[in-house]
PDB file of C-alpha atoms in Angstrom:
ATOM      1  CA  UNK A  38      12.507  21.735  13.926  1.00  0.00           C
ATOM      2  CA  UNK A  39       9.904  22.698  11.315  1.00  0.00           C
ATOM      3  CA  UNK A  40       7.712  19.942   9.919  1.00  0.00           C
ATOM      4  CA  UNK A  41       5.613  20.676   6.828  1.00  0.00           C
ATOM      5  CA  UNK A  42       2.287  18.871   6.503  1.00  0.00           C
ATOM      6  CA  UNK A  43       0.954  18.806   2.963  1.00  0.00           C
ATOM      7  CA  UNK A  44      -2.809  18.688   3.327  1.00  0.00           C
ATOM      8  CA  UNK A  45      -2.530  19.707   6.957  1.00  0.00           C
ATOM      9  CA  UNK A  46      -5.862  21.545   6.946  1.00  0.00           C
ATOM     10  CA  UNK A  47      -7.746  18.239   6.648  1.00  0.00           C
ATOM     11  CA  UNK A  48     -10.006  17.414   9.595  1.00  0.00           C
ATOM     12  CA  UNK A  49      -8.632  13.885   9.930  1.00  0.00           C
ATOM     13  CA  UNK A  50      -4.942  13.104   9.385  1.00  0.00           C
ATOM     14  CA  UNK A  51      -3.925  16.736   9.010  1.00  0.00           C
ATOM     15  CA  UNK A  52      -5.565  17.695  12.287  1.00  0.00           C
ATOM     16  CA  UNK A  53      -4.148  14.628  14.051  1.00  0.00           C
ATOM     17  CA  UNK A  54      -0.562  15.322  13.008  1.00  0.00           C
ATOM     18  CA  UNK A  55      -0.706  19.087  13.598  1.00  0.00           C
ATOM     19  CA  UNK A  56      -2.207  18.559  17.077  1.00  0.00           C
ATOM     20  CA  UNK A  57       0.470  16.011  17.981  1.00  0.00           C
ATOM     21  CA  UNK A  58       3.256  18.331  16.803  1.00  0.00           C
ATOM     22  CA  UNK A  59       1.826  21.228  18.825  1.00  0.00           C
ATOM     23  CA  UNK A  60       1.780  18.972  21.895  1.00  0.00           C
ATOM     24  CA  UNK A  61       5.591  18.602  21.779  1.00  0.00           C
ATOM     25  CA  UNK A  62       6.088  21.980  23.496  1.00  0.00           C
ATOM     26  CA  UNK A  63       8.097  23.452  20.658  1.00  0.00           C
ATOM     27  CA  UNK A  64      10.301  20.469  19.803  1.00  0.00           C
ATOM     28  CA  UNK A  65       8.495  20.328  16.474  1.00  0.00           C
ATOM     29  CA  UNK A  66       6.807  23.260  14.768  1.00  0.00           C
ATOM     30  CA  UNK A  67       4.055  22.442  12.266  1.00  0.00           C
ATOM     31  CA  UNK A  68       3.901  24.336   8.990  1.00  0.00           C
ATOM     32  CA  UNK A  69       0.814  23.602   6.919  1.00  0.00           C
ATOM     33  CA  UNK A  70       1.051  23.562   3.142  1.00  0.00           C
ATOM     34  CA  UNK A  71      -2.315  24.445   1.681  1.00  0.00           C
ATOM     35  CA  UNK A  72      -3.824  25.065  -1.726  1.00  0.00           C
ATOM     36  CA  UNK A  73      -6.517  27.147  -0.051  1.00  0.00           C
ATOM     37  CA  UNK A  74      -6.140  30.912   0.177  1.00  0.00           C
ATOM     38  CA  UNK A  75      -9.030  31.517   2.589  1.00  0.00           C
ATOM     39  CA  UNK A  76      -7.841  34.240   4.949  1.00  0.00           C
ATOM     40  CA  UNK A  77     -10.188  33.284   7.795  1.00  0.00           C
ATOM     41  CA  UNK A  78      -8.832  29.741   7.944  1.00  0.00           C
ATOM     42  CA  UNK A  79      -5.241  30.983   7.948  1.00  0.00           C
ATOM     43  CA  UNK A  80      -6.024  33.464  10.730  1.00  0.00           C
ATOM     44  CA  UNK A  81      -7.706  30.746  12.789  1.00  0.00           C
ATOM     45  CA  UNK A  82      -4.699  28.444  12.452  1.00  0.00           C
ATOM     46  CA  UNK A  83      -2.276  31.291  13.153  1.00  0.00           C
ATOM     47  CA  UNK A  84      -4.042  31.966  16.454  1.00  0.00           C
ATOM     48  CA  UNK A  85      -3.122  28.403  17.445  1.00  0.00           C
ATOM     49  CA  UNK A  86       0.511  28.972  16.568  1.00  0.00           C
ATOM     50  CA  UNK A  87       0.403  27.249  13.188  1.00  0.00           C
ATOM     51  CA  UNK A  88       1.961  28.807  10.110  1.00  0.00           C
ATOM     52  CA  UNK A  89       0.166  28.211   6.811  1.00  0.00           C
ATOM     53  CA  UNK A  90       2.063  28.511   3.538  1.00  0.00           C
ATOM     54  CA  UNK A  91       0.119  28.678   0.280  1.00  0.00           C
ATOM     55  CA  UNK A  92       1.424  26.360  -2.438  1.00  0.00           C
ATOM     56  CA  UNK A  93       0.706  25.491  -6.032  1.00  0.00           C
ATOM     57  CA  UNK A  94       1.454  21.782  -6.265  1.00  0.00           C
ATOM     58  CA  UNK A  95       2.043  22.104 -10.001  1.00  0.00           C
ATOM     59  CA  UNK A  96       4.715  24.799  -9.566  1.00  0.00           C
ATOM     60  CA  UNK A  97       8.200  23.734  -8.527  1.00  0.00           C
ATOM     61  CA  UNK A  98       9.069  27.350  -7.748  1.00  0.00           C
ATOM     62  CA  UNK A  99       6.100  27.632  -5.392  1.00  0.00           C
ATOM     63  CA  UNK A 100       6.845  24.350  -3.644  1.00  0.00           C
ATOM     64  CA  UNK A 101      10.572  24.956  -3.175  1.00  0.00           C
ATOM     65  CA  UNK A 102       9.888  28.428  -1.741  1.00  0.00           C
ATOM     66  CA  UNK A 103       7.276  27.011   0.654  1.00  0.00           C
ATOM     67  CA  UNK A 104       9.697  24.333   1.881  1.00  0.00           C
ATOM     68  CA  UNK A 105      12.448  26.771   2.805  1.00  0.00           C
ATOM     69  CA  UNK A 106      13.668  25.986   6.345  1.00  0.00           C
ATOM     70  CA  UNK A 107      11.690  22.752   6.566  1.00  0.00           C
ATOM     71  CA  UNK A 108      13.343  19.662   8.031  1.00  0.00           C
ATOM     72  CA  UNK A 109      10.674  17.029   7.278  1.00  0.00           C
ATOM     73  CA  UNK A 110       7.766  16.896   4.831  1.00  0.00           C
ATOM     74  CA  UNK A 111       4.766  14.736   5.757  1.00  0.00           C
ATOM     75  CA  UNK A 112       2.104  14.349   3.079  1.00  0.00           C
ATOM     76  CA  UNK A 113      -1.507  13.494   3.858  1.00  0.00           C
ATOM     77  CA  UNK A 114      -2.813  14.742   0.524  1.00  0.00           C
ATOM     78  CA  UNK A 115      -5.950  13.162  -0.856  1.00  0.00           C
ATOM     79  CA  UNK A 116      -6.316  14.048  -4.525  1.00  0.00           C
ATOM     80  CA  UNK A 117      -8.561  11.799  -6.632  1.00  0.00           C
ATOM     81  CA  UNK A 118      -7.383  10.569 -10.004  1.00  0.00           C
ATOM     82  CA  UNK A 119      -3.995  10.396 -11.776  1.00  0.00           C
ATOM     83  CA  UNK A 120      -3.071  13.910 -10.631  1.00  0.00           C
ATOM     84  CA  UNK A 121      -2.304  12.415  -7.209  1.00  0.00           C
ATOM     85  CA  UNK A 122       0.910  10.739  -8.413  1.00  0.00           C
ATOM     86  CA  UNK A 123       2.086  13.898 -10.167  1.00  0.00           C
ATOM     87  CA  UNK A 124       1.498  16.056  -7.099  1.00  0.00           C
ATOM     88  CA  UNK A 125       3.271  13.602  -4.788  1.00  0.00           C
ATOM     89  CA  UNK A 126       6.334  13.475  -7.039  1.00  0.00           C
ATOM     90  CA  UNK A 127       6.360  17.257  -7.424  1.00  0.00           C
ATOM     91  CA  UNK A 128       6.378  17.531  -3.634  1.00  0.00           C
ATOM     92  CA  UNK A 129       9.177  14.964  -3.324  1.00  0.00           C
ATOM     93  CA  UNK A 130      11.437  16.691  -5.837  1.00  0.00           C
ATOM     94  CA  UNK A 131      10.757  20.103  -4.291  1.00  0.00           C
ATOM     95  CA  UNK A 132      11.721  18.706  -0.878  1.00  0.00           C
ATOM     96  CA  UNK A 133      14.985  17.489  -2.374  1.00  0.00           C
ATOM     97  CA  UNK A 134      15.663  20.848  -4.040  1.00  0.00           C
ATOM     98  CA  UNK A 135      14.848  22.753  -0.837  1.00  0.00           C
ATOM     99  CA  UNK A 136      17.291  20.630   1.173  1.00  0.00           C
ATOM    100  CA  UNK A 137      14.697  18.934   3.371  1.00  0.00           C
ATOM    101  CA  UNK A 138      16.097  16.018   5.358  1.00  0.00           C
ATOM    102  CA  UNK A 139      13.103  13.663   5.475  1.00  0.00           C
ATOM    103  CA  UNK A 140      10.029  12.930   3.400  1.00  0.00           C
ATOM    104  CA  UNK A 141       6.935  10.787   3.925  1.00  0.00           C
ATOM    105  CA  UNK A 142       4.501  10.351   1.021  1.00  0.00           C
ATOM    106  CA  UNK A 143       0.779  10.094   1.620  1.00  0.00           C
ATOM    107  CA  UNK A 144       0.328   6.458   2.708  1.00  0.00           C
ATOM    108  CA  UNK A 145      -1.670   5.701   5.882  1.00  0.00           C
ATOM    109  CA  UNK A 146      -3.347   2.632   4.447  1.00  0.00           C
ATOM    110  CA  UNK A 147      -2.004  -0.900   3.924  1.00  0.00           C
ATOM    111  CA  UNK A 148       1.344  -2.516   3.241  1.00  0.00           C
ATOM    112  CA  UNK A 149       2.768  -2.224  -0.262  1.00  0.00           C
ATOM    113  CA  UNK A 150       1.915  -5.828  -1.159  1.00  0.00           C
ATOM    114  CA  UNK A 151      -1.713  -5.335  -0.117  1.00  0.00           C
ATOM    115  CA  UNK A 152      -2.024  -1.995  -1.910  1.00  0.00           C
ATOM    116  CA  UNK A 153      -0.859  -3.581  -5.156  1.00  0.00           C
ATOM    117  CA  UNK A 154      -4.171  -5.505  -5.164  1.00  0.00           C
ATOM    118  CA  UNK A 155      -6.282  -2.324  -5.048  1.00  0.00           C
ATOM    119  CA  UNK A 156      -6.446  -0.199  -8.196  1.00  0.00           C
ATOM    120  CA  UNK A 157      -6.750   3.173  -6.491  1.00  0.00           C
ATOM    121  CA  UNK A 158      -4.133   2.399  -3.812  1.00  0.00           C
ATOM    122  CA  UNK A 159      -1.555   0.982  -6.208  1.00  0.00           C
ATOM    123  CA  UNK A 160      -0.748   4.584  -7.151  1.00  0.00           C
ATOM    124  CA  UNK A 161       0.888   4.846  -3.729  1.00  0.00           C
ATOM    125  CA  UNK A 162       3.310   2.097  -4.740  1.00  0.00           C
ATOM    126  CA  UNK A 163       4.232   3.965  -7.914  1.00  0.00           C
ATOM    127  CA  UNK A 164       5.121   7.013  -5.839  1.00  0.00           C
ATOM    128  CA  UNK A 165       7.041   4.893  -3.349  1.00  0.00           C
ATOM    129  CA  UNK A 166       9.242   3.412  -6.095  1.00  0.00           C
ATOM    130  CA  UNK A 167      10.438   6.912  -6.976  1.00  0.00           C
ATOM    131  CA  UNK A 168      10.882   7.808  -3.302  1.00  0.00           C
ATOM    132  CA  UNK A 169      13.056   4.720  -2.763  1.00  0.00           C
ATOM    133  CA  UNK A 170      15.247   5.751  -5.700  1.00  0.00           C
ATOM    134  CA  UNK A 171      15.790   9.112  -4.012  1.00  0.00           C
ATOM    135  CA  UNK A 172      16.680   7.349  -0.757  1.00  0.00           C
ATOM    136  CA  UNK A 173      19.101   4.988  -2.490  1.00  0.00           C
ATOM    137  CA  UNK A 174      20.784   7.917  -4.206  1.00  0.00           C
ATOM    138  CA  UNK A 175      21.024   9.755  -0.859  1.00  0.00           C
ATOM    139  CA  UNK A 176      18.956  12.710  -2.047  1.00  0.00           C
ATOM    140  CA  UNK A 177      16.554  12.457   0.903  1.00  0.00           C
ATOM    141  CA  UNK A 178      15.644  10.155   3.787  1.00  0.00           C
ATOM    142  CA  UNK A 179      12.131   8.696   3.736  1.00  0.00           C
ATOM    143  CA  UNK A 180       9.643   6.243   5.200  1.00  0.00           C
ATOM    144  CA  UNK A 181       6.124   5.087   4.474  1.00  0.00           C
ATOM    145  CA  UNK A 182       3.499   4.770   7.198  1.00  0.00           C
ATOM    146  CA  UNK A 183       0.809   2.090   6.836  1.00  0.00           C
ATOM    147  CA  UNK A 184      -1.803   2.032   9.593  1.00  0.00           C
ATOM    148  CA  UNK A 185      -4.520  -0.357   8.444  1.00  0.00           C
ATOM    149  CA  UNK A 186      -8.199   0.543   8.647  1.00  0.00           C
ATOM    150  CA  UNK A 187      -9.236   3.656  10.548  1.00  0.00           C
ATOM    151  CA  UNK A 188     -10.755   2.561  13.848  1.00  0.00           C
ATOM    152  CA  UNK A 189     -13.110   5.504  13.480  1.00  0.00           C
ATOM    153  CA  UNK A 190     -15.325   3.469  11.151  1.00  0.00           C
ATOM    154  CA  UNK A 191     -16.616   2.075  14.459  1.00  0.00           C
ATOM    155  CA  UNK A 192     -17.840   5.548  15.365  1.00  0.00           C
ATOM    156  CA  UNK A 193     -20.416   5.592  12.566  1.00  0.00           C
ATOM    157  CA  UNK A 194     -23.730   5.132  14.327  1.00  0.00           C
ATOM    158  CA  UNK A 195     -22.340   5.948  17.780  1.00  0.00           C
ATOM    159  CA  UNK A 196     -25.559   6.358  19.817  1.00  0.00           C
ATOM    160  CA  UNK A 197     -24.525   9.466  21.739  1.00  0.00           C
ATOM    161  CA  UNK A 198     -24.687  12.362  19.282  1.00  0.00           C
ATOM    162  CA  UNK A 199     -22.671  14.488  21.685  1.00  0.00           C
ATOM    163  CA  UNK A 200     -19.758  12.065  21.514  1.00  0.00           C
ATOM    164  CA  UNK A 201     -20.105  10.999  17.903  1.00  0.00           C
ATOM    165  CA  UNK A 202     -18.079  13.917  16.579  1.00  0.00           C
ATOM    166  CA  UNK A 203     -15.203  13.003  18.873  1.00  0.00           C
ATOM    167  CA  UNK A 204     -15.541   9.331  17.978  1.00  0.00           C
ATOM    168  CA  UNK A 205     -15.241  10.087  14.259  1.00  0.00           C
ATOM    169  CA  UNK A 206     -12.267  12.492  14.684  1.00  0.00           C
ATOM    170  CA  UNK A 207     -13.196  14.307  11.487  1.00  0.00           C
ATOM    171  CA  UNK A 208     -13.891  11.099   9.567  1.00  0.00           C
ATOM    172  CA  UNK A 209     -16.758  11.565   7.107  1.00  0.00           C
ATOM    173  CA  UNK A 210     -16.658   8.455   4.932  1.00  0.00           C
ATOM    174  CA  UNK A 211     -19.539   6.010   4.810  1.00  0.00           C
ATOM    175  CA  UNK A 212     -19.482   2.562   6.436  1.00  0.00           C
ATOM    176  CA  UNK A 213     -17.319  -0.244   5.087  1.00  0.00           C
ATOM    177  CA  UNK A 214     -17.657  -3.877   6.241  1.00  0.00           C
ATOM    178  CA  UNK A 215     -18.871  -2.680   9.665  1.00  0.00           C
ATOM    179  CA  UNK A 216     -22.442  -1.378   9.502  1.00  0.00           C
ATOM    180  CA  UNK A 217     -23.648   0.132  12.770  1.00  0.00           C
ATOM    181  CA  UNK A 218     -25.276   3.180  11.176  1.00  0.00           C
ATOM    182  CA  UNK A 219     -28.764   1.760  11.809  1.00  0.00           C
ATOM    183  CA  UNK A 220     -28.964   0.946  15.546  1.00  0.00           C
ATOM    184  CA  UNK A 221     -31.941  -1.339  14.947  1.00  0.00           C
ATOM    185  CA  UNK A 222     -30.120  -3.702  12.594  1.00  0.00           C
ATOM    186  CA  UNK A 223     -26.322  -3.728  12.956  1.00  0.00           C
ATOM    187  CA  UNK A 224     -24.378  -6.064  10.675  1.00  0.00           C
ATOM    188  CA  UNK A 225     -20.826  -6.875   9.661  1.00  0.00           C
ATOM    189  CA  UNK A 226     -19.516  -8.265   6.384  1.00  0.00           C
ATOM    190  CA  UNK A 227     -16.801 -10.799   7.201  1.00  0.00           C
ATOM    191  CA  UNK A 228     -14.275 -11.733   4.509  1.00  0.00           C
ATOM    192  CA  UNK A 229     -13.455 -15.417   4.967  1.00  0.00           C
ATOM    193  CA  UNK A 230     -10.037 -16.957   4.460  1.00  0.00           C
ATOM    194  CA  UNK A 231      -9.631 -19.930   2.120  1.00  0.00           C
ATOM    195  CA  UNK A 232     -10.207 -22.315   5.049  1.00  0.00           C
ATOM    196  CA  UNK A 233     -13.504 -20.488   5.788  1.00  0.00           C
ATOM    197  CA  UNK A 234     -12.217 -18.987   9.058  1.00  0.00           C
ATOM    198  CA  UNK A 235     -12.574 -15.301   9.910  1.00  0.00           C
ATOM    199  CA  UNK A 236      -9.817 -13.067   8.582  1.00  0.00           C
ATOM    200  CA  UNK A 237      -7.904 -10.463  10.620  1.00  0.00           C
ATOM    201  CA  UNK A 238      -7.389  -6.760  10.227  1.00  0.00           C
ATOM    202  CA  UNK A 239      -5.388  -3.905  11.712  1.00  0.00           C
ATOM    203  CA  UNK A 240      -7.247  -0.827  12.961  1.00  0.00           C
ATOM    204  CA  UNK A 241      -5.798   2.478  14.189  1.00  0.00           C
ATOM    205  CA  UNK A 242      -7.527   5.527  15.652  1.00  0.00           C
ATOM    206  CA  UNK A 243      -6.872   8.618  13.523  1.00  0.00           C
ATOM    207  CA  UNK A 244      -5.748  10.566  16.600  1.00  0.00           C
ATOM    208  CA  UNK A 245      -3.030   8.033  17.368  1.00  0.00           C
ATOM    209  CA  UNK A 246      -1.516   8.462  13.915  1.00  0.00           C
ATOM    210  CA  UNK A 247      -0.257  11.928  14.845  1.00  0.00           C
ATOM    211  CA  UNK A 248       1.370  10.545  17.997  1.00  0.00           C
ATOM    212  CA  UNK A 249       3.059   7.823  15.965  1.00  0.00           C
ATOM    213  CA  UNK A 250       4.380  10.407  13.493  1.00  0.00           C
ATOM    214  CA  UNK A 251       5.968  12.338  16.363  1.00  0.00           C
ATOM    215  CA  UNK A 252       7.544   9.071  17.537  1.00  0.00           C
ATOM    216  CA  UNK A 253       8.931   8.541  14.033  1.00  0.00           C
ATOM    217  CA  UNK A 254      10.390  12.056  14.029  1.00  0.00           C
ATOM    218  CA  UNK A 255      12.106  11.217  17.312  1.00  0.00           C
ATOM    219  CA  UNK A 256      13.976   8.299  15.715  1.00  0.00           C
ATOM    220  CA  UNK A 257      17.575   9.473  15.479  1.00  0.00           C
ATOM    221  CA  UNK A 258      18.815   6.957  12.923  1.00  0.00           C
ATOM    222  CA  UNK A 259      17.759   7.329   9.274  1.00  0.00           C
ATOM    223  CA  UNK A 260      14.316   6.163   8.257  1.00  0.00           C
ATOM    224  CA  UNK A 261      16.204   4.548   5.371  1.00  0.00           C
ATOM    225  CA  UNK A 262      13.242   3.854   3.139  1.00  0.00           C
ATOM    226  CA  UNK A 263      11.562   1.628   5.689  1.00  0.00           C
ATOM    227  CA  UNK A 264       7.910   0.758   6.060  1.00  0.00           C
ATOM    228  CA  UNK A 265       7.175   2.007   9.578  1.00  0.00           C
ATOM    229  CA  UNK A 266       3.841   0.382  10.277  1.00  0.00           C
ATOM    230  CA  UNK A 267       1.709   1.673  13.151  1.00  0.00           C
ATOM    231  CA  UNK A 268      -0.958  -0.451  14.823  1.00  0.00           C
ATOM    232  CA  UNK A 269      -3.785   0.440  17.159  1.00  0.00           C
ATOM    233  CA  UNK A 270      -5.089  -3.109  17.327  1.00  0.00           C
ATOM    234  CA  UNK A 271      -4.883  -6.249  15.203  1.00  0.00           C
ATOM    235  CA  UNK A 272      -7.657  -8.758  15.741  1.00  0.00           C
ATOM    236  CA  UNK A 273      -9.862 -11.259  13.959  1.00  0.00           C
ATOM    237  CA  UNK A 274     -13.339 -10.333  12.820  1.00  0.00           C
ATOM    238  CA  UNK A 275     -14.576 -12.850  15.368  1.00  0.00           C
ATOM    239  CA  UNK A 276     -12.922 -10.930  18.209  1.00  0.00           C
ATOM    240  CA  UNK A 277     -13.969  -7.590  16.723  1.00  0.00           C
ATOM    241  CA  UNK A 278     -17.615  -8.627  16.631  1.00  0.00           C
ATOM    242  CA  UNK A 279     -17.399 -10.097  20.130  1.00  0.00           C
ATOM    243  CA  UNK A 280     -16.086  -6.798  21.518  1.00  0.00           C
ATOM    244  CA  UNK A 281     -18.626  -4.699  19.636  1.00  0.00           C
ATOM    245  CA  UNK A 282     -21.507  -6.922  20.722  1.00  0.00           C
ATOM    246  CA  UNK A 283     -20.910  -5.858  24.335  1.00  0.00           C
ATOM    247  CA  UNK A 284     -21.866  -2.289  23.438  1.00  0.00           C
ATOM    248  CA  UNK A 285     -24.177  -2.531  20.429  1.00  0.00           C
ATOM    249  CA  UNK A 286     -27.618  -3.117  21.898  1.00  0.00           C
ATOM    250  CA  UNK A 287     -28.958  -5.313  19.086  1.00  0.00           C
ATOM    251  CA  UNK A 288     -27.643  -8.685  17.855  1.00  0.00           C
ATOM    252  CA  UNK A 289     -25.005  -8.139  15.189  1.00  0.00           C
ATOM    253  CA  UNK A 290     -25.770 -10.006  11.985  1.00  0.00           C
ATOM    254  CA  UNK A 291     -22.753 -11.687  10.373  1.00  0.00           C
ATOM    255  CA  UNK A 292     -22.676 -11.761   6.579  1.00  0.00           C
ATOM    256  CA  UNK A 293     -19.770 -13.945   5.397  1.00  0.00           C
ATOM    257  CA  UNK A 294     -17.953 -13.143   2.149  1.00  0.00           C
ATOM    258  CA  UNK A 295     -15.832 -15.727   0.337  1.00  0.00           C
ATOM    259  CA  UNK A 296     -13.039 -14.586  -1.960  1.00  0.00           C
ATOM    260  CA  UNK A 297     -14.716 -16.436  -4.820  1.00  0.00           C
ATOM    261  CA  UNK A 298     -17.922 -14.446  -4.344  1.00  0.00           C
ATOM    262  CA  UNK A 299     -15.958 -11.218  -4.086  1.00  0.00           C
ATOM    263  CA  UNK A 300     -14.031 -11.938  -7.278  1.00  0.00           C
ATOM    264  CA  UNK A 301     -17.308 -12.615  -9.083  1.00  0.00           C
ATOM    265  CA  UNK A 302     -18.754  -9.358  -7.744  1.00  0.00           C
ATOM    266  CA  UNK A 303     -15.668  -7.427  -8.859  1.00  0.00           C
ATOM    267  CA  UNK A 304     -16.235  -8.541 -12.451  1.00  0.00           C
ATOM    268  CA  UNK A 305     -19.627  -6.807 -12.414  1.00  0.00           C
ATOM    269  CA  UNK A 306     -18.366  -3.424 -11.165  1.00  0.00           C
ATOM    270  CA  UNK A 307     -17.470  -0.981 -13.984  1.00  0.00           C
ATOM    271  CA  UNK A 308     -13.977   0.509 -13.984  1.00  0.00           C
ATOM    272  CA  UNK A 309     -15.528   3.962 -13.608  1.00  0.00           C
ATOM    273  CA  UNK A 310     -17.009   3.069 -10.207  1.00  0.00           C
ATOM    274  CA  UNK A 311     -13.647   3.271  -8.467  1.00  0.00           C
ATOM    275  CA  UNK A 312     -14.979   3.498  -4.899  1.00  0.00           C
ATOM    276  CA  UNK A 313     -17.092   0.362  -5.290  1.00  0.00           C
ATOM    277  CA  UNK A 314     -14.149  -1.432  -6.893  1.00  0.00           C
ATOM    278  CA  UNK A 315     -11.839  -0.282  -4.103  1.00  0.00           C
ATOM    279  CA  UNK A 316     -14.165  -1.598  -1.392  1.00  0.00           C
ATOM    280  CA  UNK A 317     -14.541  -4.948  -3.148  1.00  0.00           C
ATOM    281  CA  UNK A 318     -10.784  -5.235  -3.654  1.00  0.00           C
ATOM    282  CA  UNK A 319     -10.137  -4.288  -0.029  1.00  0.00           C
ATOM    283  CA  UNK A 320     -12.489  -7.060   1.063  1.00  0.00           C
ATOM    284  CA  UNK A 321     -10.456  -9.473  -1.089  1.00  0.00           C
ATOM    285  CA  UNK A 322      -7.317  -8.207   0.637  1.00  0.00           C
ATOM    286  CA  UNK A 323      -8.946  -9.049   3.966  1.00  0.00           C
ATOM    287  CA  UNK A 324      -9.957 -12.510   2.711  1.00  0.00           C
ATOM    288  CA  UNK A 325      -6.301 -13.167   1.946  1.00  0.00           C
ATOM    289  CA  UNK A 326      -5.394 -12.041   5.470  1.00  0.00           C
ATOM    290  CA  UNK A 327      -3.312  -9.214   4.019  1.00  0.00           C
ATOM    291  CA  UNK A 328      -5.049  -6.403   5.910  1.00  0.00           C
ATOM    292  CA  UNK A 329      -2.631  -6.835   8.832  1.00  0.00           C
ATOM    293  CA  UNK A 330       0.104  -4.217   9.344  1.00  0.00           C
ATOM    294  CA  UNK A 331       3.334  -5.150  11.177  1.00  0.00           C
ATOM    295  CA  UNK A 332       3.711  -3.014  14.344  1.00  0.00           C
ATOM    296  CA  UNK A 333       7.196  -1.750  13.451  1.00  0.00           C
ATOM    297  CA  UNK A 334       6.726   1.756  14.813  1.00  0.00           C
ATOM    298  CA  UNK A 335       4.997   0.429  17.932  1.00  0.00           C
ATOM    299  CA  UNK A 336       8.157  -1.520  18.728  1.00  0.00           C
ATOM    300  CA  UNK A 337      10.386   1.508  18.121  1.00  0.00           C
ATOM    301  CA  UNK A 338       8.381   3.859  20.349  1.00  0.00           C
ATOM    302  CA  UNK A 339       6.541   4.144  23.639  1.00  0.00           C
ATOM    303  CA  UNK A 340       3.214   5.091  22.053  1.00  0.00           C
ATOM    304  CA  UNK A 341       0.291   3.306  23.728  1.00  0.00           C
ATOM    305  CA  UNK A 342      -2.447   3.443  21.077  1.00  0.00           C
ATOM    306  CA  UNK A 343      -6.172   3.011  21.579  1.00  0.00           C
ATOM    307  CA  UNK A 344      -7.426  -0.568  21.256  1.00  0.00           C
ATOM    308  CA  UNK A 345     -10.796  -1.560  19.810  1.00  0.00           C
ATOM    309  CA  UNK A 346     -12.034  -2.521  23.288  1.00  0.00           C
ATOM    310  CA  UNK A 347     -11.024   0.893  24.671  1.00  0.00           C
ATOM    311  CA  UNK A 348     -12.578   2.707  21.724  1.00  0.00           C
ATOM    312  CA  UNK A 349     -15.901   0.890  22.004  1.00  0.00           C
ATOM    313  CA  UNK A 350     -16.029   1.262  25.788  1.00  0.00           C
ATOM    314  CA  UNK A 351     -15.371   4.996  25.574  1.00  0.00           C
ATOM    315  CA  UNK A 352     -17.731   5.866  22.732  1.00  0.00           C
ATOM    316  CA  UNK A 353     -20.388   3.176  22.966  1.00  0.00           C
ATOM    317  CA  UNK A 354     -20.315   2.182  26.645  1.00  0.00           C
ATOM    318  CA  UNK A 355     -21.669   3.833  29.828  1.00  0.00           C
ATOM    319  CA  UNK A 356     -18.621   6.135  29.945  1.00  0.00           C
ATOM    320  CA  UNK A 357     -20.065   8.140  27.079  1.00  0.00           C
ATOM    321  CA  UNK A 358     -22.823   9.459  29.347  1.00  0.00           C
ATOM    322  CA  UNK A 359     -20.407  10.848  31.911  1.00  0.00           C
ATOM    323  CA  UNK A 360     -19.308  13.804  29.819  1.00  0.00           C
TER     324      UNK A 360
END
């Protein structure tokens, strides 16, 4: 069964899903859709048994041709700006025209209700509305895959440079809420709920996302437009800090954030600074305890994902010195 991964050359989600598909011993064959035409990259992937098909995401002819013989399309595309919605919908309609059975838009964030509170993520909901129409009209089967916050944020500042690359799993973003990048002064911003208690959040290791996608492909009944949430670990900031403190060699400073303070801050951030607005809005989501993803796919599969305690022990604890 051929599975197309749009954006499959990415070092994070693309790599995770392609690696997990290759580990199925031929049950699933990854086919990467790529806008890049670099021959060396294609040759490198081909040596690992991965076919790369060049696509123009603004050409229906190109997309339909590239999706010939594909059973399922998984998108992990990251395209800034309004073009993202257009490209996702072009991919969806090409999958329908090519006769693909299943489709998953680029999600891998929060639940739909939480994403509606974040300007840049609300675009995902707009795409999902169109996808659900296709499902309801029986043009294609589909699911969305929320996963919470990448656990790999915890790898930023990992003290063993030899293990840091593995800890990050291709992740190159800067810190958010959890600030361990300076080993001398680690600190965590903690969004507080309305009763002033610590909020909760779901975290998932990027590598486990590929394994969860394989588990979703193994589901024999239709995805039926469901939200198939995957969870590495769901815990309170209090528990998160307690676990991290065992491995971070300096006292972790706690900087509480009330929703009121966050809302005031949001008013000062210009619309053009979309990353800063996104981070502030995501902190508000946490303060409302909406950064928790239901473990739907966990319950439908046998995947045993990495927990925060396991992640910290492996990348920050004594084990990291044992090769």
